[in-house]
CSV table of C-alpha atoms and ligand atoms in Angstrom, one decimal:
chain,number,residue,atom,x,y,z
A,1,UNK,CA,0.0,0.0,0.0
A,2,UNK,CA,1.4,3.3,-1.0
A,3,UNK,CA,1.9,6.3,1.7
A,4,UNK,CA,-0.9,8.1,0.3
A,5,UNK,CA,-3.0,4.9,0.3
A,6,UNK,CA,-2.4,4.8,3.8
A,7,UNK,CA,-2.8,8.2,4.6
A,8,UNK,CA,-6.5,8.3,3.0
A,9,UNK,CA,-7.4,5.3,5.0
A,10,UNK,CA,-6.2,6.8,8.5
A,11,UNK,CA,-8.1,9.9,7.6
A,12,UNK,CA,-11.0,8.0,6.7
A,13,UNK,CA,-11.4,6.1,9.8
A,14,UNK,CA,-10.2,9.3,11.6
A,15,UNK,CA,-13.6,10.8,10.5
A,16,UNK,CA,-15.9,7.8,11.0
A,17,UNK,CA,-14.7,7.0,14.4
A,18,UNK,CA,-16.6,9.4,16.4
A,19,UNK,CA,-19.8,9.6,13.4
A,20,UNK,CA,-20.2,5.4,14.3
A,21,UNK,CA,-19.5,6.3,17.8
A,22,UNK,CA,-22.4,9.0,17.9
A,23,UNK,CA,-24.7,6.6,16.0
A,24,UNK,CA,-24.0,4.1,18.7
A,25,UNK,CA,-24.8,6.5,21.4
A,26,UNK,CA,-28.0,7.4,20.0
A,27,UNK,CA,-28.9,3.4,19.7
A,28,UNK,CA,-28.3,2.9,23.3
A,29,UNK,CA,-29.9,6.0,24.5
A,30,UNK,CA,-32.8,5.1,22.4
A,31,UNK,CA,-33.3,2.0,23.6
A,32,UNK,CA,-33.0,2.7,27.3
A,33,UNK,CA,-35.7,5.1,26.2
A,34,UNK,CA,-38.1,2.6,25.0
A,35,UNK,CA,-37.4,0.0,27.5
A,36,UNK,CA,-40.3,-0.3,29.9
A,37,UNK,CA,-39.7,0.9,33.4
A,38,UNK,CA,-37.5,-1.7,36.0
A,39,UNK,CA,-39.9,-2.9,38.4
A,40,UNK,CA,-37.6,-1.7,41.1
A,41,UNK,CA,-37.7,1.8,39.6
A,42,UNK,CA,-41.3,1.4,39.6
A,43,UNK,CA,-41.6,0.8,42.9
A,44,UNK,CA,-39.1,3.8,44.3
A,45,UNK,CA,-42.0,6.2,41.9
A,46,UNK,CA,-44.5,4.6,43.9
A,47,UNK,CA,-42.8,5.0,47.6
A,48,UNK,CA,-40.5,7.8,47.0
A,49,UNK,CA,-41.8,10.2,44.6
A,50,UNK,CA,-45.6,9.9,44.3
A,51,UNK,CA,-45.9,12.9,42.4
A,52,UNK,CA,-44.5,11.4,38.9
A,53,UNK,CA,-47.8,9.6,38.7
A,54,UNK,CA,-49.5,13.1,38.7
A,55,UNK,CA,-47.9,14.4,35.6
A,56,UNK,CA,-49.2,14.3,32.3
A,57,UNK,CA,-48.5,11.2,30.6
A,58,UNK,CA,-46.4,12.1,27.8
A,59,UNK,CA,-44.0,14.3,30.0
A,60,UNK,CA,-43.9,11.4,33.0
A,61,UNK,CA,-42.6,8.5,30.1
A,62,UNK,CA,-40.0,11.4,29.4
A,63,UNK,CA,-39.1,11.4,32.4
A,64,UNK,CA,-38.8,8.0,33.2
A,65,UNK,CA,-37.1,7.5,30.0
A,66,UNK,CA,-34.6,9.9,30.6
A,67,UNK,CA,-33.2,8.7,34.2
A,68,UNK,CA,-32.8,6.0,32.7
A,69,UNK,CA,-30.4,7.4,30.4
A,70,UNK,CA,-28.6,9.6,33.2
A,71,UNK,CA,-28.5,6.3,35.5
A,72,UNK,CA,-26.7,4.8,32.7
A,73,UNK,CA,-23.6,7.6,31.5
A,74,UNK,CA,-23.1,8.6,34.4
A,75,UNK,CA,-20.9,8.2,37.2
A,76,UNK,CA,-22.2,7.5,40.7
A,77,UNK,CA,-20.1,7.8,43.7
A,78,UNK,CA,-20.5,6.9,47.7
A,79,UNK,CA,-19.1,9.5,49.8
A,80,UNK,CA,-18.7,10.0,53.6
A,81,UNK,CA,-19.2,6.5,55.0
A,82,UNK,CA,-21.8,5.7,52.1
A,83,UNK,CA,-21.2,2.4,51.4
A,84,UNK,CA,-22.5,1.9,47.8
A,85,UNK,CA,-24.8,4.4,45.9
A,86,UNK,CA,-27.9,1.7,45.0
A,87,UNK,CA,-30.2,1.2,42.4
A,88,UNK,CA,-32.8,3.2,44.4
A,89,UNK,CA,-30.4,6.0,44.9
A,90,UNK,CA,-30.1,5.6,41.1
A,91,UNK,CA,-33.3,5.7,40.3
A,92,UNK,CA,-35.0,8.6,42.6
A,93,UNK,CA,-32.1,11.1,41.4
A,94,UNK,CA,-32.5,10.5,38.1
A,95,UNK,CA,-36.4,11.0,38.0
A,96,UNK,CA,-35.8,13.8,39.7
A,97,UNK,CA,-32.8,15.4,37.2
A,98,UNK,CA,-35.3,14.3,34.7
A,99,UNK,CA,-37.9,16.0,35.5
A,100,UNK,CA,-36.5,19.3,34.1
A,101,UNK,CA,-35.4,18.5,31.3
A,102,UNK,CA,-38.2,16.1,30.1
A,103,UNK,CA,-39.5,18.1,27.8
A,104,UNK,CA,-36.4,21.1,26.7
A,105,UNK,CA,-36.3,20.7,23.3
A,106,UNK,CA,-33.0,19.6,22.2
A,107,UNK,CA,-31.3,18.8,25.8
A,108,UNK,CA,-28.5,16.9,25.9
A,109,UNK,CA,-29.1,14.9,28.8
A,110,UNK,CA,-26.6,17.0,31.0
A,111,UNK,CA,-23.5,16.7,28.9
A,112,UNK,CA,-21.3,18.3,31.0
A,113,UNK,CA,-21.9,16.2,33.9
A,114,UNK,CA,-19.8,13.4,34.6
A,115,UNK,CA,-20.4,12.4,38.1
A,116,UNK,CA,-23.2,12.4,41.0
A,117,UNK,CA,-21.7,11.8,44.2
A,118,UNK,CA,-24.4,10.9,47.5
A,119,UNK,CA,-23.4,11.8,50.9
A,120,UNK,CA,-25.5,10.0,53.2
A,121,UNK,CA,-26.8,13.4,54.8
A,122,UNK,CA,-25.5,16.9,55.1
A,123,UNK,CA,-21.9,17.2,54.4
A,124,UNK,CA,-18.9,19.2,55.1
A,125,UNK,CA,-19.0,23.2,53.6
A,126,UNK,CA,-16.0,23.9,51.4
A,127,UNK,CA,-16.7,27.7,51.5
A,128,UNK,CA,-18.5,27.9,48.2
A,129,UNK,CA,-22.2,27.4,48.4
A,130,UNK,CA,-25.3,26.7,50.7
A,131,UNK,CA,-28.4,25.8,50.2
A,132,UNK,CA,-31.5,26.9,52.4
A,133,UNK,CA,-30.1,26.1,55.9
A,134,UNK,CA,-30.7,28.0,58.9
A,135,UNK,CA,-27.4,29.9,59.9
A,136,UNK,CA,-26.6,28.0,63.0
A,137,UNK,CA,-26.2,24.9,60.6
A,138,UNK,CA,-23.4,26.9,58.8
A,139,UNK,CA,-20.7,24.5,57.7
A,140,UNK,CA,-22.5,21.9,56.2
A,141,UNK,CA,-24.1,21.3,52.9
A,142,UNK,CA,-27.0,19.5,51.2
A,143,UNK,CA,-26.1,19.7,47.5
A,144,UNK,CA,-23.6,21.4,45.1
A,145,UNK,CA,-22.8,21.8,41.3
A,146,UNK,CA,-19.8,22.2,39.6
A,147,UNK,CA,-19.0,23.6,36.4
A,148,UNK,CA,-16.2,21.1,35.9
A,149,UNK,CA,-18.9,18.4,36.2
A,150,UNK,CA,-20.2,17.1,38.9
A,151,UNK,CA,-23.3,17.0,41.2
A,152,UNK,CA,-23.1,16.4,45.0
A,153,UNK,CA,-26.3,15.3,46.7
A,154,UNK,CA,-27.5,14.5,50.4
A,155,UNK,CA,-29.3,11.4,50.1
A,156,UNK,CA,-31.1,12.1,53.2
A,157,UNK,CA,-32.5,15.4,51.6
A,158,UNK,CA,-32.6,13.5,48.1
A,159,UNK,CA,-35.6,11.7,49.5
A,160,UNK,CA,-37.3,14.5,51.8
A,161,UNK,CA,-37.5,16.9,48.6
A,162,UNK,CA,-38.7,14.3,46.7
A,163,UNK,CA,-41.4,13.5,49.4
A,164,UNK,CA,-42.5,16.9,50.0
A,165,UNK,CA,-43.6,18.2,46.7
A,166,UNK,CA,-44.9,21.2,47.8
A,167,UNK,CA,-42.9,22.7,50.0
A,168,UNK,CA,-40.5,24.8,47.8
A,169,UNK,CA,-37.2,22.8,48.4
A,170,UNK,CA,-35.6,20.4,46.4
A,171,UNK,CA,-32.4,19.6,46.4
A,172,UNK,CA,-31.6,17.8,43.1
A,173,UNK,CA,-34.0,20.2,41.5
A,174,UNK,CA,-32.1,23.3,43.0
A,175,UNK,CA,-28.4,21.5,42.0
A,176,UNK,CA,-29.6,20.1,38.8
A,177,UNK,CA,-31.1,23.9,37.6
A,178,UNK,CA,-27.5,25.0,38.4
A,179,UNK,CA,-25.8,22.6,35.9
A,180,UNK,CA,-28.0,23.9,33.0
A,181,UNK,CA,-27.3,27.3,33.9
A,182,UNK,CA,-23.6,26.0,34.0
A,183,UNK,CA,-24.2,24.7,30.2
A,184,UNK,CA,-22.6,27.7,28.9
A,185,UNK,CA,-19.9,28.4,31.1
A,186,UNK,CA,-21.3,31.0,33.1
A,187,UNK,CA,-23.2,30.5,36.6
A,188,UNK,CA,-25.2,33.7,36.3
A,189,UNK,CA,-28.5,32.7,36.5
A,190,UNK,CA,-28.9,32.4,32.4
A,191,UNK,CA,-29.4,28.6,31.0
A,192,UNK,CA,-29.2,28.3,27.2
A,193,UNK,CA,-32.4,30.4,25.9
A,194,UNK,CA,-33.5,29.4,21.9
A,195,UNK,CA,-33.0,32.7,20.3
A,196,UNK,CA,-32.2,36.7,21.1
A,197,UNK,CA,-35.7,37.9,21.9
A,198,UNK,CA,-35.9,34.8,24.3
A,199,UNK,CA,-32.3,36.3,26.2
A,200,UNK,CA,-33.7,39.7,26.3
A,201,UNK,CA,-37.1,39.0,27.8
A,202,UNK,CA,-34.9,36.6,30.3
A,203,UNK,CA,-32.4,39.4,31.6
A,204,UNK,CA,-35.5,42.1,31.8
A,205,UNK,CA,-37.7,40.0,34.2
A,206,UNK,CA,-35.0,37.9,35.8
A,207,UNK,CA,-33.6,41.3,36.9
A,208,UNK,CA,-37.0,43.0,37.8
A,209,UNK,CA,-37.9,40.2,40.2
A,210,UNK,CA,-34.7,39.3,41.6
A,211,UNK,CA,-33.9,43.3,42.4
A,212,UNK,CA,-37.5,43.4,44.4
A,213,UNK,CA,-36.7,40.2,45.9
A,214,UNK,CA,-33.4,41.5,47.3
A,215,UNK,CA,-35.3,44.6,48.5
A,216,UNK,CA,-38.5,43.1,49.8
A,217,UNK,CA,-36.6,40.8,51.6
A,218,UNK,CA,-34.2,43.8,53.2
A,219,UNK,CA,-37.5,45.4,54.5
A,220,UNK,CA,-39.8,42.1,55.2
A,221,UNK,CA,-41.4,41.8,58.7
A,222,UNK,CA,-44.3,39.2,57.9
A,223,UNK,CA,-44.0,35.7,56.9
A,224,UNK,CA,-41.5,33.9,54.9
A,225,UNK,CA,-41.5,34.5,51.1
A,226,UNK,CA,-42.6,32.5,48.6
A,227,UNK,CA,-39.5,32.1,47.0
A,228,UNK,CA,-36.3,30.6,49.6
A,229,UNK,CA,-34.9,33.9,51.0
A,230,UNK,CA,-31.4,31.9,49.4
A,231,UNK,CA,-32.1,32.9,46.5
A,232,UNK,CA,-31.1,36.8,47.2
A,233,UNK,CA,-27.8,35.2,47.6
A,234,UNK,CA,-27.1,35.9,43.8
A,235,UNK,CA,-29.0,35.9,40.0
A,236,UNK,CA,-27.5,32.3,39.9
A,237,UNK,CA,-29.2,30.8,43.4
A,238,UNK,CA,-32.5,33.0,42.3
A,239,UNK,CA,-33.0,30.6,39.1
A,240,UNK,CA,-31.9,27.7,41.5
A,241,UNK,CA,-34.1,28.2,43.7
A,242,UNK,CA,-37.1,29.7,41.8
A,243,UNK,CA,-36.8,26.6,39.8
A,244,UNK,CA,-37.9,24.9,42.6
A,245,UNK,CA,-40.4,27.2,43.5
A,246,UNK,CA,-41.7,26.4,40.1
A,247,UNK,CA,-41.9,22.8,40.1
A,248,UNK,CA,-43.2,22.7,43.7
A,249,UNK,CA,-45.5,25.9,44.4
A,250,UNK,CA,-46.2,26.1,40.9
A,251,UNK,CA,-49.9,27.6,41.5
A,252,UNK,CA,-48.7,30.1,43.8
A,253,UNK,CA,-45.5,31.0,41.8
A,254,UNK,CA,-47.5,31.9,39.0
A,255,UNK,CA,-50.2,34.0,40.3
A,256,UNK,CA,-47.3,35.7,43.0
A,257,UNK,CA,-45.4,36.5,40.2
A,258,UNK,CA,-46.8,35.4,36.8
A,259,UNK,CA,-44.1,37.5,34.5
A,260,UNK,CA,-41.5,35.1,36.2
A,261,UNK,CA,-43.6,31.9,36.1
A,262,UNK,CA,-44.1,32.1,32.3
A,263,UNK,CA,-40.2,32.8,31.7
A,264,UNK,CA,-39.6,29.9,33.5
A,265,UNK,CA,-42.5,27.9,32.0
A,266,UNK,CA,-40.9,28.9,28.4
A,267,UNK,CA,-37.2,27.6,29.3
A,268,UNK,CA,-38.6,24.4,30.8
A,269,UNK,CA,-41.6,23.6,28.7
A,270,UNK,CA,-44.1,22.6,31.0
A,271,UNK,CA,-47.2,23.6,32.9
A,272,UNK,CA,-46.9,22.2,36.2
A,273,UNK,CA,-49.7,24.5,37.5
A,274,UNK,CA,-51.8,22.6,35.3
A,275,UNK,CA,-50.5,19.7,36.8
A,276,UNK,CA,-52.5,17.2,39.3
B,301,ZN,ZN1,-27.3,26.8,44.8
């Protein structure tokens, strides 16, 4: 075979490499898709997180196909004196992480994400973020996101926010918003929008009602907001958390502050004040 010979064949499988690895991708992630749910999965919906069966039925297959897929590519890891992360671990993150991205047109499952690691409960503050504890509890953690790809969870709070679905707090919700904001480098409190007019509507009420937020909450003397007082922390923990407010208070989101609700409801695609 001549050099040139050679050199046309390298290239050639230099290009198809990744093309056959992409189509093989798609495959699997197709048919993890259309598998039917595990029984075991099944059964940590039905003790865990009744609320899937609530959701429409086209969005809750989504879902379910979808965790399926994140249980699959990605890496799980015990931490703290966890001794293995299970298949019910597994399962209630990833119908959880699934549920906002269910129906985003185009998502890509996360793709920055490489690993989840699950502290049995709170864990150890490394300075950087909290996430809605009271300030005596300073020093310890419930979740956190990372732009260079990874999630870190509580299980013990894993399961509560999944349980209490309407209570405004969810930890995998909260952590899981950050990594799409993360999606394009930048943890401001901006996720990948479709187009300009999309950014521009974004910025003008994500600013309006985080700047009133900070301010109401300077001068509040009656009950707790709506929204977790966390969120004044910065743009980037008020999408966390108001996407939590918006999958969990979504009734009361919307008519408390509708301008913010319907930005939210165009990012995410869904309706869940409409839900059961
Ligand atoms: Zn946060």
């Amino acid at each position: 075979m001549s050099t040139a010979a050679i050199v046309s064949l390298v290239v050639a499988i230099l290009i198809a490499l990744p093309i056959a690895f992409r189509i093989r991708k798609a495959a699997r992630r197709k048919h993890w898709i259309d598998a039917p749910i595990l029984p075991e999965w099944q059964k940590v919906a039905e003790k865990y997180f009744p609320r899937l069966e609530g959701i429409p039925k086209g969005t809750r297959k989504k879902i379910r196909g979808i965790a399926r897929v994140l249980a699959e590519e990605k890496n799980f890891e015990a931490c703290g004196g966890l001794e293995e992360v299970t298949e019910e671990m597994k399962a209630l993150i990833c119908f959880q992480a699934a549920l906002l991205i269910a129906e985003i047109p185009k998502h890509k499952f996360y793709p920055k994400l490489r690993s989840i690691l699950v502290y049995p409960g709170a864990f150890r503050d490394r300075g950087k973020r909290r996430f809605g504890l009271p300030s005596e509890d300073r020093g310890t953690l419930l979740g956190e996101s990372w732009q260079t790809g990874s999630v870190i969870l509580s299980w013990e709070n894993v399961k509560a926010g999944a349980k209490n679905d309407d209570d405004g707090m969810n930890v995998v919700i909260h952590e899981f918003a950050h990594q799409l904001d993360q999606a394009d480098g930048a943890a401001d409190g901006v996720p990948i929008l479709k187009n300009r007019e999309a950014y521009r509507q974004w910025a003008e009420v994500f600013e309006r009602n985080y700047e009133e937020f900070v301010e109401d909450l300077e001068s509040r003397r009656g009950p707790e907001p709506l929204i977790d007082p966390y969120g004044a922390t910065n743009p980037a923990e008020f999408f966390a958390v108001s996407s939590e407010t918006f999958f969990e208070e979504a009734e009361d989101l919307k008519k408390e502050h509708p301008d913010l609700y319907e930005q939210l409801s165009n990012f995410y695609h869904v309706d869940p004040a409409s839900w059961r």
